[in-house]
Coordinates of C-alpha atoms in Angstrom, one line a residue:
M233 CA 0.3 0.2 -0.2
A234 CA 0.9 3.4 -0.4
T235 CA 2.2 5.4 3.0
L236 CA 2.9 9.3 3.5
V237 CA 6.4 9.7 3.5
E238 CA 8.7 13.1 4.6
P239 CA 10.4 14.5 1.7
P240 CA 14.5 13.3 1.4
D241 CA 16.6 15.9 2.6
G242 CA 13.8 18.2 3.8
V243 CA 13.2 19.1 0.8
R244 CA 10.0 19.9 0.3
Q245 CA 8.0 21.3 -2.4
R246 CA 5.2 23.5 -2.9
G247 CA 1.8 21.6 -3.7
K248 CA 3.1 17.8 -3.4
Q249 CA 3.5 15.2 -1.4
Y250 CA 5.5 12.5 -0.5
Y251 CA 4.5 8.5 -0.9
S252 CA 6.3 5.2 -1.0
M253 CA 5.5 2.0 -2.9
W254 CA 8.1 -0.6 -3.7
R255 CA 10.4 1.2 -2.5
T256 CA 9.6 4.0 -4.6
L257 CA 9.4 7.9 -4.0
F258 CA 7.0 9.2 -5.5
E259 CA 6.4 13.0 -5.5
V260 CA 2.7 13.9 -6.9
D261 CA 0.5 16.7 -6.6
A262 CA -1.8 16.8 -3.0
K263 CA -4.5 16.6 -5.0
Y264 CA -3.5 12.6 -5.9
V265 CA -3.9 9.8 -3.2
P266 CA -1.9 7.3 -4.4
I267 CA -3.9 4.0 -3.0
K268 CA -1.5 1.0 -4.5
P269 CA 1.3 -0.4 -6.7
I270 CA -0.2 -1.9 -9.4
G271 CA 2.6 -1.9 -11.8
R272 CA 6.4 -2.3 -12.6
G273 CA 8.3 -2.0 -16.2
A274 CA 11.3 -0.7 -17.0
Y275 CA 10.2 2.6 -17.3
G276 CA 9.5 2.4 -13.7
V277 CA 6.3 2.1 -11.4
V278 CA 2.7 2.3 -11.9
C279 CA 0.1 3.5 -8.9
S280 CA -3.6 3.5 -8.9
S281 CA -4.6 6.9 -6.9
I282 CA -7.8 9.1 -5.8
N283 CA -7.9 12.6 -7.2
R284 CA -9.2 14.3 -5.1
E285 CA -10.8 17.0 -7.0
T286 CA -13.3 14.9 -9.3
H287 CA -13.5 11.4 -6.9
E288 CA -11.9 9.8 -10.4
K289 CA -9.6 6.8 -9.9
V290 CA -6.5 7.3 -12.1
A291 CA -3.4 5.2 -12.5
I292 CA -0.1 7.5 -12.3
K293 CA 3.2 6.4 -13.5
K294 CA 6.3 7.6 -12.6
I295 CA 8.9 7.1 -14.9
H296 CA 12.1 7.6 -13.3
N297 CA 15.3 9.6 -14.5
V298 CA 14.1 9.6 -18.0
F299 CA 16.8 11.5 -19.0
E300 CA 19.1 8.6 -18.5
N301 CA 18.1 6.9 -21.5
R302 CA 18.0 8.7 -24.6
I303 CA 15.3 6.2 -26.4
D304 CA 13.8 6.2 -22.9
A305 CA 13.6 10.1 -22.8
L306 CA 12.2 10.2 -26.8
R307 CA 9.8 7.2 -26.0
T308 CA 8.6 9.6 -23.6
L309 CA 7.9 12.4 -25.7
R310 CA 6.1 10.8 -28.2
E311 CA 3.5 9.4 -26.2
L312 CA 3.0 12.6 -24.4
K313 CA 2.7 14.5 -28.1
L314 CA 0.5 11.7 -29.3
L315 CA -1.8 11.5 -26.9
R316 CA -2.4 14.7 -26.0
H317 CA -3.7 14.7 -29.5
I318 CA -5.6 11.4 -29.4
K319 CA -9.1 11.2 -28.2
H320 CA -10.7 7.6 -28.8
E321 CA -13.1 5.8 -26.4
N322 CA -10.0 2.6 -27.4
V323 CA -7.4 5.0 -27.0
I324 CA -6.1 5.4 -23.0
A325 CA -6.3 8.3 -22.5
L326 CA -3.6 11.0 -20.6
K327 CA -5.9 12.8 -17.9
D328 CA -3.0 15.3 -16.4
V329 CA 1.0 15.1 -16.6
M330 CA 2.2 16.8 -13.0
L331 CA 4.2 19.7 -13.5
P332 CA 8.1 19.1 -12.1
V333 CA 9.4 22.2 -9.8
H334 CA 12.0 23.3 -12.0
S335 CA 12.0 23.2 -15.9
A336 CA 15.6 23.1 -16.3
S337 CA 16.7 20.6 -13.2
F338 CA 14.0 17.9 -13.6
R339 CA 14.6 14.3 -13.9
D340 CA 11.4 12.1 -12.7
V341 CA 7.7 12.4 -15.0
Y342 CA 4.8 11.3 -13.3
L343 CA 1.8 10.6 -16.3
V344 CA -2.3 10.7 -15.3
Y345 CA -4.0 7.8 -17.2
E346 CA -7.4 6.6 -17.2
L347 CA -7.6 3.4 -14.7
M348 CA -8.5 -0.1 -15.7
D349 CA -8.3 -2.8 -14.6
T350 CA -6.2 -5.5 -16.0
D351 CA -4.5 -6.1 -19.3
L352 CA -5.1 -8.6 -22.6
H353 CA -2.1 -10.6 -21.7
Q354 CA -3.4 -11.7 -17.5
L355 CA -6.6 -12.2 -18.5
I356 CA -5.4 -14.8 -21.7
K357 CA -2.6 -15.9 -19.1
S358 CA -5.2 -16.2 -16.3
P359 CA -7.9 -19.5 -16.1
Q360 CA -11.7 -17.0 -16.8
P361 CA -13.1 -18.4 -20.0
L362 CA -13.0 -16.6 -23.1
S363 CA -15.9 -17.1 -25.0
N364 CA -16.8 -16.3 -28.4
E365 CA -18.3 -13.3 -27.9
H366 CA -15.5 -12.0 -26.0
C367 CA -12.9 -12.3 -27.9
R368 CA -15.3 -10.5 -30.7
F369 CA -15.4 -7.6 -28.9
F370 CA -12.3 -7.7 -27.5
I371 CA -10.9 -8.3 -31.9
F372 CA -14.0 -5.4 -32.9
Q373 CA -12.8 -2.8 -30.3
L374 CA -9.0 -3.4 -31.0
L375 CA -9.3 -2.6 -34.7
K376 CA -12.2 0.3 -34.1
G377 CA -9.2 2.3 -32.2
L378 CA -6.7 0.9 -35.1
K379 CA -9.0 2.2 -37.5
Y380 CA -8.7 6.2 -35.4
L381 CA -4.8 5.7 -35.5
H382 CA -4.1 5.4 -38.4
S383 CA -6.8 8.1 -39.7
A384 CA -4.5 10.3 -37.9
N385 CA -1.7 8.6 -39.8
V386 CA -0.1 6.8 -36.8
L387 CA 1.5 2.9 -36.7
H388 CA 1.4 2.0 -33.6
R389 CA 4.5 -0.9 -34.3
D390 CA 4.1 -2.4 -30.9
L391 CA 0.8 -4.1 -30.6
K392 CA 1.2 -6.8 -28.4
P393 CA -1.6 -8.3 -24.9
G394 CA 0.5 -6.7 -22.6
N395 CA -0.6 -2.9 -24.0
L396 CA -3.6 -3.5 -25.1
L397 CA -5.7 -2.7 -21.1
V398 CA -9.2 -4.0 -20.4
N399 CA -11.7 -3.4 -17.9
A400 CA -14.7 -5.6 -16.0
N401 CA -16.8 -4.6 -17.9
C402 CA -14.7 -5.7 -21.6
D403 CA -14.2 -2.4 -22.6
L404 CA -10.5 -2.2 -24.2
K405 CA -7.6 0.6 -25.0
I406 CA -4.7 0.4 -26.9
C407 CA -1.8 2.2 -24.5
D408 CA 1.5 2.2 -24.8
F409 CA 3.1 4.4 -27.9
G410 CA 6.8 4.9 -26.6
L411 CA 7.1 3.1 -30.4
A412 CA 4.9 4.5 -33.2
R413 CA 5.2 6.6 -35.6
T414 CA 3.9 9.3 -38.1
N415 CA 3.0 6.9 -41.4
Q416 CA 5.2 8.3 -44.1
G417 CA 5.8 5.1 -46.4
D418 CA 9.9 5.8 -46.8
G419 CA 10.8 3.7 -44.1
Q420 CA 13.3 6.3 -42.8
F421 CA 12.7 5.6 -39.5
M422 CA 14.1 2.2 -39.1
T423 CA 16.5 3.0 -36.4
E424 CA 16.0 1.8 -33.0
Y425 CA 13.1 -1.4 -33.4
V426 CA 12.8 -2.9 -30.3
V427 CA 9.5 -3.9 -31.2
T428 CA 8.3 -7.6 -29.4
R429 CA 9.2 -10.2 -31.8
W430 CA 6.3 -11.9 -31.6
Y431 CA 3.8 -10.0 -32.8
R432 CA 6.2 -8.5 -35.2
A433 CA 5.1 -8.7 -39.1
P434 CA 7.3 -10.7 -41.6
E435 CA 8.5 -7.2 -43.3
L436 CA 9.7 -5.7 -40.4
L437 CA 11.6 -9.3 -39.2
L438 CA 12.3 -9.3 -43.4
S439 CA 13.9 -5.3 -43.4
C440 CA 11.9 -4.1 -46.1
D441 CA 12.2 -0.3 -45.8
N442 CA 8.4 0.6 -47.2
Y443 CA 5.8 -0.9 -44.8
G444 CA 2.2 0.2 -43.4
T445 CA -0.5 0.2 -41.3
S446 CA -0.2 -3.9 -42.7
I447 CA 2.6 -4.4 -39.7
D448 CA -0.4 -3.3 -37.2
V449 CA -3.2 -6.1 -38.8
W450 CA -0.9 -8.8 -38.7
S451 CA -0.1 -8.0 -34.5
V452 CA -4.0 -8.3 -34.7
G453 CA -4.1 -11.4 -36.1
C454 CA -1.2 -12.3 -33.6
I455 CA -3.2 -11.2 -30.3
F456 CA -6.4 -12.8 -32.2
A457 CA -4.8 -16.5 -32.5
E458 CA -3.1 -15.6 -28.6
I459 CA -7.3 -15.2 -27.2
L460 CA -8.3 -17.9 -29.0
G461 CA -5.8 -20.6 -28.6
R462 CA -4.8 -19.2 -24.7
K463 CA -1.3 -18.9 -25.6
P464 CA 1.1 -17.2 -28.2
L465 CA 1.1 -18.5 -32.0
F466 CA 4.6 -17.5 -33.1
P467 CA 6.8 -17.5 -29.8
G468 CA 9.9 -17.2 -31.7
T469 CA 13.2 -17.2 -29.9
E470 CA 15.5 -14.8 -32.5
C471 CA 14.5 -13.5 -35.7
L472 CA 15.1 -16.3 -37.9
N473 CA 13.4 -18.5 -35.9
Q474 CA 10.6 -16.5 -35.6
L475 CA 10.6 -16.3 -39.8
R476 CA 10.3 -20.5 -39.5
L477 CA 7.6 -20.7 -37.4
I478 CA 6.2 -18.1 -39.3
I479 CA 6.2 -20.1 -42.9
D480 CA 5.8 -23.7 -40.4
M481 CA 2.5 -22.0 -40.0
L482 CA 1.8 -20.0 -43.1
G483 CA 3.4 -22.6 -45.8
S484 CA 6.1 -22.3 -47.5
Q485 CA 5.7 -18.9 -50.2
G486 CA 5.1 -18.2 -54.0
E487 CA 7.1 -16.6 -56.0
E488 CA 4.6 -13.3 -56.6
D489 CA 4.2 -13.8 -52.7
I490 CA 7.9 -12.6 -52.1
E491 CA 7.8 -10.0 -54.8
F492 CA 7.7 -7.3 -51.8
I493 CA 11.3 -8.5 -49.8
D494 CA 13.4 -5.6 -51.5
N495 CA 16.3 -7.6 -49.5
R496 CA 18.3 -10.4 -51.8
K497 CA 19.9 -12.5 -48.8
A498 CA 16.2 -11.6 -46.7
R499 CA 15.0 -13.4 -50.0
R500 CA 17.8 -15.9 -50.4
Y501 CA 16.9 -17.2 -47.1
I502 CA 13.2 -17.5 -47.1
K503 CA 13.5 -19.3 -50.4
A504 CA 15.7 -21.7 -48.5
L505 CA 13.6 -22.5 -45.9
P506 CA 12.2 -26.5 -45.8
F507 CA 8.7 -26.4 -47.1
S508 CA 6.1 -26.5 -45.6
R509 CA 2.6 -26.9 -46.4
G510 CA 1.3 -25.4 -44.2
T511 CA -1.7 -25.3 -40.7
H512 CA -5.2 -24.5 -41.8
F513 CA -6.1 -22.6 -38.3
S514 CA -9.4 -23.8 -38.3
Q515 CA -7.3 -26.9 -37.8
L516 CA -5.6 -24.8 -34.7
Y517 CA -8.5 -23.5 -33.0
P518 CA -11.7 -26.5 -34.0
Q519 CA -13.5 -24.9 -30.7
A520 CA -13.3 -20.9 -32.7
D521 CA -16.4 -19.5 -34.7
P522 CA -15.3 -20.7 -39.0
L523 CA -16.2 -16.6 -39.1
A524 CA -13.3 -15.8 -36.8
V525 CA -11.2 -18.5 -38.6
D526 CA -12.2 -16.8 -42.0
L527 CA -11.4 -13.0 -40.4
L528 CA -7.5 -14.4 -38.7
Q529 CA -6.3 -16.3 -42.3
R530 CA -7.1 -12.9 -44.0
M531 CA -5.1 -11.2 -40.9
L532 CA -2.1 -13.5 -40.6
V533 CA -0.6 -13.2 -44.8
F534 CA 2.9 -12.9 -45.3
D535 CA 2.1 -10.7 -48.6
P536 CA 1.5 -7.5 -46.8
R537 CA -0.7 -6.5 -49.7
K538 CA -2.9 -9.1 -49.8
R539 CA -3.3 -8.6 -45.9
I540 CA -6.8 -7.4 -45.0
T541 CA -6.7 -4.5 -44.4
V542 CA -8.3 -2.6 -40.7
T543 CA -11.7 -1.6 -42.5
E544 CA -12.0 -4.4 -44.3
A545 CA -11.9 -6.3 -41.5
L546 CA -14.2 -4.4 -39.2
Q547 CA -16.9 -5.0 -42.0
H548 CA -16.1 -8.6 -41.8
P549 CA -19.5 -10.7 -41.2
Y550 CA -17.5 -11.6 -38.3
M551 CA -18.3 -8.6 -36.7
A552 CA -22.1 -8.3 -37.8
G553 CA -23.8 -5.9 -36.2
L554 CA -21.4 -4.5 -34.3
Y555 CA -19.7 -2.0 -36.6
D556 CA -21.3 1.1 -37.7
P557 CA -18.8 3.4 -38.9
R558 CA -21.1 6.4 -38.8
G559 CA -20.8 6.1 -34.8
N560 CA -16.4 6.0 -35.5
P561 CA -15.4 9.0 -37.6
P562 CA -11.7 9.1 -38.0
A563 CA -9.1 11.6 -36.9
Q564 CA -10.4 15.1 -37.9
Y565 CA -6.5 16.0 -38.8
P566 CA -3.2 13.8 -38.9
I567 CA -0.4 13.8 -36.3
S568 CA 3.1 14.3 -37.1
L569 CA 5.8 13.0 -34.7
D570 CA 8.5 14.6 -36.1
I571 CA 11.3 14.2 -33.2
D572 CA 14.8 14.1 -34.8
D573 CA 16.1 11.2 -32.8
S574 CA 19.1 12.6 -33.2
M575 CA 17.8 15.7 -30.6
E576 CA 20.5 17.0 -27.6
Q577 CA 18.9 16.4 -24.1
H578 CA 18.7 19.7 -23.6
M579 CA 16.2 20.0 -26.7
I580 CA 14.5 17.0 -25.6
R581 CA 13.7 18.1 -22.1
E582 CA 12.8 21.6 -24.0
M583 CA 10.0 19.9 -25.9
M584 CA 8.9 17.9 -22.6
W585 CA 8.3 20.3 -20.9
N586 CA 6.2 22.5 -23.7
E587 CA 4.2 19.5 -23.7
I588 CA 3.5 18.9 -19.8
L589 CA 3.0 22.9 -20.5
H590 CA -0.4 22.2 -22.1
Y591 CA -1.3 20.1 -19.1
H592 CA -1.5 23.8 -16.7
P593 CA -2.9 26.5 -19.4
H594 CA -2.5 28.5 -16.4
Q595 CA 1.3 28.1 -16.1
Y596 CA 0.8 28.2 -20.5
A597 CA -0.5 31.0 -20.3
S598 CA 1.4 33.7 -18.5
L599 CA 4.9 31.7 -20.4
H600 CA 3.0 31.9 -23.4
G601 CA 0.7 35.4 -22.7

């Protein structure tokens, strides 16, 4: 549980309170009362909390020493920029970012999100039965959120069960936009691609320069299969092994299906793999709704040019009765994520400070008035 503590060395800041959770010190705005820690990752600790002013439950994520690692700092900046512009019921809402006391020396960042009960990874691992209706509703919401992101010109690039938050009433929200990019179609943002391998599309495993929204569709297919089978479909140990697992399952690919591979060495590797007839998903998931199997089959297509699109997937018979295009308007304008990956730390800090100020209009107005 959260314990109210004295600040270290008596460094008490006005309007802040200090709590200790999982040996982590939280310096939070006085309006928040932390309840308990609910998660931990490479970035730091997440706790549940109540906003005294609105009585709303929220999740506070502390990113410790954000500038220690430049890649992490850029990820945080990207998430801040993106979530400020995105408002959709199937994308996590960033409600607040606490204003640090000093713009030039802050190290920790506190992000305040709407609170969800669990994530899809925990749910799949749990003994809780998942019906066809559960599966259909989860995939529908994921596709709906993705359609909105793609309409804003954003690729998520790291969809996996752990990045899909779920509530007790089965609401699903996409989170973690640290690897998201705007879709420029020229492959100029390939550099630090560290997306989880098991959900990575073949064109990324093969280092193709040109990729688009279909990479997210492949990830949805992998998640879909994991809900149906309660285990990952392609749990590769490294990149080449991942490709082997995919070819074993989908079957050997014809000449026209590997035309998209622009790297000669990568194309040779695929051609040299042992012949496989592939396995039909209806054999793998005999209990599944045949329409679910059909949609899955259209998502997990090796050639990205032949993969079903998000819009087509929402119009698939498996989604009948759920999708109403009028109730899901696209983003009003494309989002620009023009962040230079080679930016110096002081520039990242300045941009992050400006993003945080958007959540504090009074300070923003006094500084930009």
